[in-house]
Tab-separated table of N, CA and C in Angstrom:
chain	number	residue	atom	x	y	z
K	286	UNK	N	113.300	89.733	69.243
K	286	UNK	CA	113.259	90.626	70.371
K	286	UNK	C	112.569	89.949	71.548
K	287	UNK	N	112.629	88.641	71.592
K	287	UNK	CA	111.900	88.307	73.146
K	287	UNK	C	112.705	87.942	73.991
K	288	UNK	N	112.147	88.535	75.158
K	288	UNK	CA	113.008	88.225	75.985
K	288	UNK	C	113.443	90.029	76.472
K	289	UNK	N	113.298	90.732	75.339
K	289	UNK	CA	114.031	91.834	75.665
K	289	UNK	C	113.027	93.282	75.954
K	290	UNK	N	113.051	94.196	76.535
K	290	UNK	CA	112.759	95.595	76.325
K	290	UNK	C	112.718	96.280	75.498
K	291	UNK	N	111.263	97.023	74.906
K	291	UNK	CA	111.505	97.649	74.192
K	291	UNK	C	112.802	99.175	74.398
K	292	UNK	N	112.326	99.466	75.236
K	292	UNK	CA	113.627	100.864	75.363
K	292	UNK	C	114.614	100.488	76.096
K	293	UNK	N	115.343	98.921	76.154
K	293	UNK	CA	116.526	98.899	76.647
K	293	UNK	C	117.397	99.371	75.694
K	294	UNK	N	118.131	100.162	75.992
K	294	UNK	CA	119.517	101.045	75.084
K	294	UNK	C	120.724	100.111	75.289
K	295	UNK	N	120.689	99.023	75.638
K	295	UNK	CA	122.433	98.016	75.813
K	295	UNK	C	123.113	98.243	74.661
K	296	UNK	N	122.235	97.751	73.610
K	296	UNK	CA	122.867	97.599	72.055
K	296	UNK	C	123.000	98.746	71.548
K	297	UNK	N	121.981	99.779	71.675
K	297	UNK	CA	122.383	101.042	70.819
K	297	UNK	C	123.594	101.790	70.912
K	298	UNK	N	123.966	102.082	70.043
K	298	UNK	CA	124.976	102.860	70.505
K	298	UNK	C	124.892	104.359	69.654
K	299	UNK	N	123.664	104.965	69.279
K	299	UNK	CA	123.320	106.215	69.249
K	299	UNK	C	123.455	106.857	70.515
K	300	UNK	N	123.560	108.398	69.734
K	300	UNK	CA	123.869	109.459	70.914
K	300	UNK	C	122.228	109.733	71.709
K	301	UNK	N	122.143	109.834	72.894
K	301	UNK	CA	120.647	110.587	73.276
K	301	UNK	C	120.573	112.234	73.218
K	302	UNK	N	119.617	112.667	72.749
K	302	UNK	CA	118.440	113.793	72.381
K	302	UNK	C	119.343	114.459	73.549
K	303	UNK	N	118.808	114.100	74.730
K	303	UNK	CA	118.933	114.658	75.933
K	303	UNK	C	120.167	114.345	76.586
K	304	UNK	N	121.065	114.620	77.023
K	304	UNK	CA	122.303	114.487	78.172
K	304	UNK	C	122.108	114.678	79.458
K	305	UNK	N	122.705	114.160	80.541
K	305	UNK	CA	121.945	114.141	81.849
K	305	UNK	C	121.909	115.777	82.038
K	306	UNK	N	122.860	116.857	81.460
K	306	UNK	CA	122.568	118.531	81.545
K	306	UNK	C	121.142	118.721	81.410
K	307	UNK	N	120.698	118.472	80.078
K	307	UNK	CA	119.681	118.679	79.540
K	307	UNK	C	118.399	118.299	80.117
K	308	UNK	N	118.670	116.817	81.295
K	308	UNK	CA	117.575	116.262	81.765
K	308	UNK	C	117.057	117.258	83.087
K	309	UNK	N	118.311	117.753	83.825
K	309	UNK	CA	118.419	118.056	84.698
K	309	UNK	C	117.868	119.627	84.137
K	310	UNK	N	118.080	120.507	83.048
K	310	UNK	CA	117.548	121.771	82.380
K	310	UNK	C	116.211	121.826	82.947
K	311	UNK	N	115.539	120.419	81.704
K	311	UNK	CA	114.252	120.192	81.525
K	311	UNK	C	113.560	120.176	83.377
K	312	UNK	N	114.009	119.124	84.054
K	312	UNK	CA	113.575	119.549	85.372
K	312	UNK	C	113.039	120.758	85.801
K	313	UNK	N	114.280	121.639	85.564
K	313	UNK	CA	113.932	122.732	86.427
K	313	UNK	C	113.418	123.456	85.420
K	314	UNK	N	113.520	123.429	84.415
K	314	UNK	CA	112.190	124.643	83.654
K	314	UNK	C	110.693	124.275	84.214
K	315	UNK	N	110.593	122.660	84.346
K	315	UNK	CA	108.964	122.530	84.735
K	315	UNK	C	109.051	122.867	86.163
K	316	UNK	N	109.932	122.530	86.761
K	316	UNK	CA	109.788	122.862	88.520
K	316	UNK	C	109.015	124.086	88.853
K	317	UNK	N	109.855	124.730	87.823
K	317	UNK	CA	109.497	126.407	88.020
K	317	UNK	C	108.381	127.294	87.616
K	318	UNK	N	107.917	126.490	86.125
K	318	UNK	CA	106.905	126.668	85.978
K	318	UNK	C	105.916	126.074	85.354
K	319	UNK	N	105.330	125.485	86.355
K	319	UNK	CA	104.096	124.197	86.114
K	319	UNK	C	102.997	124.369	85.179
K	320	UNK	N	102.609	125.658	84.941
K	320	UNK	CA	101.372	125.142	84.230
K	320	UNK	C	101.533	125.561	82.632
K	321	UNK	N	102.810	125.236	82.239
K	321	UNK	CA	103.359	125.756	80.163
K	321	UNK	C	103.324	124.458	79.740
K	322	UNK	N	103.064	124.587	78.394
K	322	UNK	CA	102.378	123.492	77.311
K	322	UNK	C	103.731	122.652	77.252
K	323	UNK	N	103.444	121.805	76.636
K	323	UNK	CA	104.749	121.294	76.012
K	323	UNK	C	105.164	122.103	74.861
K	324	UNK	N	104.729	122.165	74.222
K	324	UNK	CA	105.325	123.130	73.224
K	324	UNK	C	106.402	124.478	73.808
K	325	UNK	N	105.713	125.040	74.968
K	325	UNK	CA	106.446	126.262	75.573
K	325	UNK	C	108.018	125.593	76.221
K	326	UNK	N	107.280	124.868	76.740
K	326	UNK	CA	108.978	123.797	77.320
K	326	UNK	C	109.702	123.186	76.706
K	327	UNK	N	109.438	123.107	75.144
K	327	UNK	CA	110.472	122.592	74.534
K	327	UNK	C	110.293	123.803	73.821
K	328	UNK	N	110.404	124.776	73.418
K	328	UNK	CA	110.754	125.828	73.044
K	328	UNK	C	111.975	126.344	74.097
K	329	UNK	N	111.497	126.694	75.191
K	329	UNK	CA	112.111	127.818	76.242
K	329	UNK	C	113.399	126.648	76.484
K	330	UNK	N	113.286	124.592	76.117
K	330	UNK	CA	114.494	124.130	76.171
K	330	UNK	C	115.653	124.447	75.156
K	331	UNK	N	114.790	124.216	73.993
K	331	UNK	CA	115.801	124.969	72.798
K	331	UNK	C	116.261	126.295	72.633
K	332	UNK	N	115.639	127.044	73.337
K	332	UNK	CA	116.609	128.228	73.543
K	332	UNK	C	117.827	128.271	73.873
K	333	UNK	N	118.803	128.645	72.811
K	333	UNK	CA	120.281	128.498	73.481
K	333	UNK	C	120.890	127.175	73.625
K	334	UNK	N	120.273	126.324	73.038
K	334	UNK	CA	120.561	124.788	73.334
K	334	UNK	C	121.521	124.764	71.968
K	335	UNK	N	122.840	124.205	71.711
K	335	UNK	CA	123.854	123.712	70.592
K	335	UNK	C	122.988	122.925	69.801
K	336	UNK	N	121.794	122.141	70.634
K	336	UNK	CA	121.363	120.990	69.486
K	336	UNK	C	119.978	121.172	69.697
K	337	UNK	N	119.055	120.767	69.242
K	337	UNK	CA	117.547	121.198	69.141
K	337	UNK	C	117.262	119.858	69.594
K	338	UNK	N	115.755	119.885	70.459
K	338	UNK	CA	115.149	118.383	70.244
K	338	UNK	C	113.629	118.454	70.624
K	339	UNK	N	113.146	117.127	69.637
K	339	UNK	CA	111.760	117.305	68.991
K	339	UNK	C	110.819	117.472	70.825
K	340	UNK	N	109.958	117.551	70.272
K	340	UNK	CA	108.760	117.637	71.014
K	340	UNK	C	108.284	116.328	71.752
K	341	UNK	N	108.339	115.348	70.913
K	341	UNK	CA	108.187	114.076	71.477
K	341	UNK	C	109.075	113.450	72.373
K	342	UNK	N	110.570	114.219	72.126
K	342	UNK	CA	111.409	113.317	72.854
K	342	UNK	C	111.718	114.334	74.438
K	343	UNK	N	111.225	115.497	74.350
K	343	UNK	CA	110.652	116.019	75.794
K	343	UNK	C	109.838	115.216	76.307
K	344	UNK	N	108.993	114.800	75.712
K	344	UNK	CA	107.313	114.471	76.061
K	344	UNK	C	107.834	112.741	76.787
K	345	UNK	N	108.104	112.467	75.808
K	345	UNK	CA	109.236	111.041	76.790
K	345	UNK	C	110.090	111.088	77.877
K	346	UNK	N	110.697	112.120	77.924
K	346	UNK	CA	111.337	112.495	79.003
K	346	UNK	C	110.868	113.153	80.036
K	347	UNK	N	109.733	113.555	80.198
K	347	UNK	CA	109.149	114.183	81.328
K	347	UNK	C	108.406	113.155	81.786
K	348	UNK	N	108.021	112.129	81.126
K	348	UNK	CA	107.135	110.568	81.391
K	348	UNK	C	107.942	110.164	82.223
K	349	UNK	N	109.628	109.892	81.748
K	349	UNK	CA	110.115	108.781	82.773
K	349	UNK	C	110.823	109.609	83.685
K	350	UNK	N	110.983	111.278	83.852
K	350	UNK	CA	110.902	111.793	85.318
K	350	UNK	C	109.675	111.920	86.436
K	351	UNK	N	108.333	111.169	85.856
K	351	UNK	CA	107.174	111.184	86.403
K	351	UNK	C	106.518	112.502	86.523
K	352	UNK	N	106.016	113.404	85.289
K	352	UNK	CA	105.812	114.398	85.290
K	352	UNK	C	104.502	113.890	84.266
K	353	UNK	N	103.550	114.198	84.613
K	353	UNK	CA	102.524	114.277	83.789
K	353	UNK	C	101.174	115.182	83.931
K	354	UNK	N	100.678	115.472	82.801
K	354	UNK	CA	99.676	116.394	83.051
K	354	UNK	C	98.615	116.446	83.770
K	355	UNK	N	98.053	117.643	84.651
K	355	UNK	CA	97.024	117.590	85.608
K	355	UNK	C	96.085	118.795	85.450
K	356	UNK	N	94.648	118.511	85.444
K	356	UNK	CA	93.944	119.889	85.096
K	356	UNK	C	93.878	120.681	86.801
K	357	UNK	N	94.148	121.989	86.755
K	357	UNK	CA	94.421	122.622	88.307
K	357	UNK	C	92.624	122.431	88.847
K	358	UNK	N	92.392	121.883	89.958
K	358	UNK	CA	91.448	121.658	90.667
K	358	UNK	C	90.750	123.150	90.487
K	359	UNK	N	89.106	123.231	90.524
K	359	UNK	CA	88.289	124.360	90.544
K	359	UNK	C	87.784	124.627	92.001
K	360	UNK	N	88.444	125.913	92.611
K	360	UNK	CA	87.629	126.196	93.868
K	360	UNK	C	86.702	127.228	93.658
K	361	UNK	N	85.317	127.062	94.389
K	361	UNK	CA	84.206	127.962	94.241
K	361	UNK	C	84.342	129.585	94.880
K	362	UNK	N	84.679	130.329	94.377
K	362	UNK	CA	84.772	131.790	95.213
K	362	UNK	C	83.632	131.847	96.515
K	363	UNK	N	84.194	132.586	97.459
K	363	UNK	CA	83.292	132.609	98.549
K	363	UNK	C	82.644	134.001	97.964
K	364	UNK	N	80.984	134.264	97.157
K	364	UNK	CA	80.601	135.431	97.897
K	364	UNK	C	80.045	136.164	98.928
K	365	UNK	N	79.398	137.406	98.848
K	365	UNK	CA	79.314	138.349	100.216
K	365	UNK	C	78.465	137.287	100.836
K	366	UNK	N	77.519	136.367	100.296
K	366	UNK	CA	76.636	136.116	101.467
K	366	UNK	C	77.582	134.940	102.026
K	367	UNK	N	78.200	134.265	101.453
K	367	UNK	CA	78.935	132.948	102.288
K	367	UNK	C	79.610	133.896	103.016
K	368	UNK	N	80.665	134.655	103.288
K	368	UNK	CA	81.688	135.814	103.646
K	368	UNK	C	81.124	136.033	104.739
K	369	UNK	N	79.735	136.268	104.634
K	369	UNK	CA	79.105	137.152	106.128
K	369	UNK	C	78.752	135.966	106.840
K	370	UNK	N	78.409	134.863	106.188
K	370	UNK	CA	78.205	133.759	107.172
K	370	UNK	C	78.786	133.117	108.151
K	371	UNK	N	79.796	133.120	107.284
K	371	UNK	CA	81.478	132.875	107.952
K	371	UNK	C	81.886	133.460	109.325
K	372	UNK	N	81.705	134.472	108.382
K	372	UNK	CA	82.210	135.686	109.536
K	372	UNK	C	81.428	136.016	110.944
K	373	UNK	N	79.577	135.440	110.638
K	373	UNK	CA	78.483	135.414	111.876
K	373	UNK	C	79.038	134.383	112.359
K	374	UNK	N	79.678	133.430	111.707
K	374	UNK	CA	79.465	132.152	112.734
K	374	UNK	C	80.979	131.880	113.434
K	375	UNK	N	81.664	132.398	112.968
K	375	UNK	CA	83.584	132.448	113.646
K	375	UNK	C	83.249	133.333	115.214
K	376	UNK	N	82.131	134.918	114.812
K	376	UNK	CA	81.834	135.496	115.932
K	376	UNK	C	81.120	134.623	117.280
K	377	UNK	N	80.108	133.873	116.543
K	377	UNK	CA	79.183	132.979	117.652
K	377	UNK	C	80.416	132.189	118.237
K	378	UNK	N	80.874	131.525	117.762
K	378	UNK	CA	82.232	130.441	118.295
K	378	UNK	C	83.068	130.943	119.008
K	379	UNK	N	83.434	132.055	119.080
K	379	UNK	CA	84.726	133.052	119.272
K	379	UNK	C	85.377	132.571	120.810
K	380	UNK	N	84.221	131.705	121.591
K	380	UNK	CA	84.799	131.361	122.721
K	380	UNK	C	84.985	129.795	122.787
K	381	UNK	N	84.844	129.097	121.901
K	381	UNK	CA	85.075	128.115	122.247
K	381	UNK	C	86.320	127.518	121.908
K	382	UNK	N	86.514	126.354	122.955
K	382	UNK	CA	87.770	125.373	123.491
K	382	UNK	C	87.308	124.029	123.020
K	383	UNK	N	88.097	123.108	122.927
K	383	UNK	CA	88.517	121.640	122.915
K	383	UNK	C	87.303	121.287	123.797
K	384	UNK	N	86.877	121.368	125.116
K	384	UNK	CA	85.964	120.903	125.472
K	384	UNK	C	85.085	121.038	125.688
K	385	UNK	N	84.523	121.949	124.899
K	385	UNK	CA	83.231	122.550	124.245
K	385	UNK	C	82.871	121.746	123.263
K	386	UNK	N	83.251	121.344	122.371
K	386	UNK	CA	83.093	119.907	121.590
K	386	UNK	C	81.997	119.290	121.722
């Protein structure tokens, strides 16, 4: 094997898991909804699907559409006292322009 790729497919001549339908499925199930496990997305793919396919070979396929997992960023709630601060200090400003600066 040197010289060569591991996942070049030239020689194989097995069928793929996935068909460009299926790639294009998988797309838009995550498009739509970003934050389900893998497990949920290859479930909700095999729904209704003629042929089933494993978990791993989603998990490969969402790799080489550049889809990978991200934890959703934490924003701090504003409470009442930031809220009123805000809100004193938007009032103090309320007249200013560009060259007030």
């Amino acid at each position: 094997m040197v010289g060569k790729k591991a996942n070049d497919r030239s020689n194989c001549k097995g069928q793929l898991a996935l068909n460009e339908l299926g790639v294009r499925r998988l797309s838009h199930i995550v498009r739509n909804q970003r934050s389900q496990t893998l497990a949920q997305i290859n479930t909700q793919l095999n729904q209704g699907a003629s042929r089933t396919v494993s978990k791993r070979t989603v998990q490969r396929s969402l790799h080489r559409m550049g889809f990978g997992s991200r934890r959703p960023t934490r924003i701090p709630l504003l409470n009442a006292r930031h809220w009123a601060a805000r809100l004193a200090w938007a009032r103090e400003h309320r007249e200013w322009t560009r060259t007030d600066e």
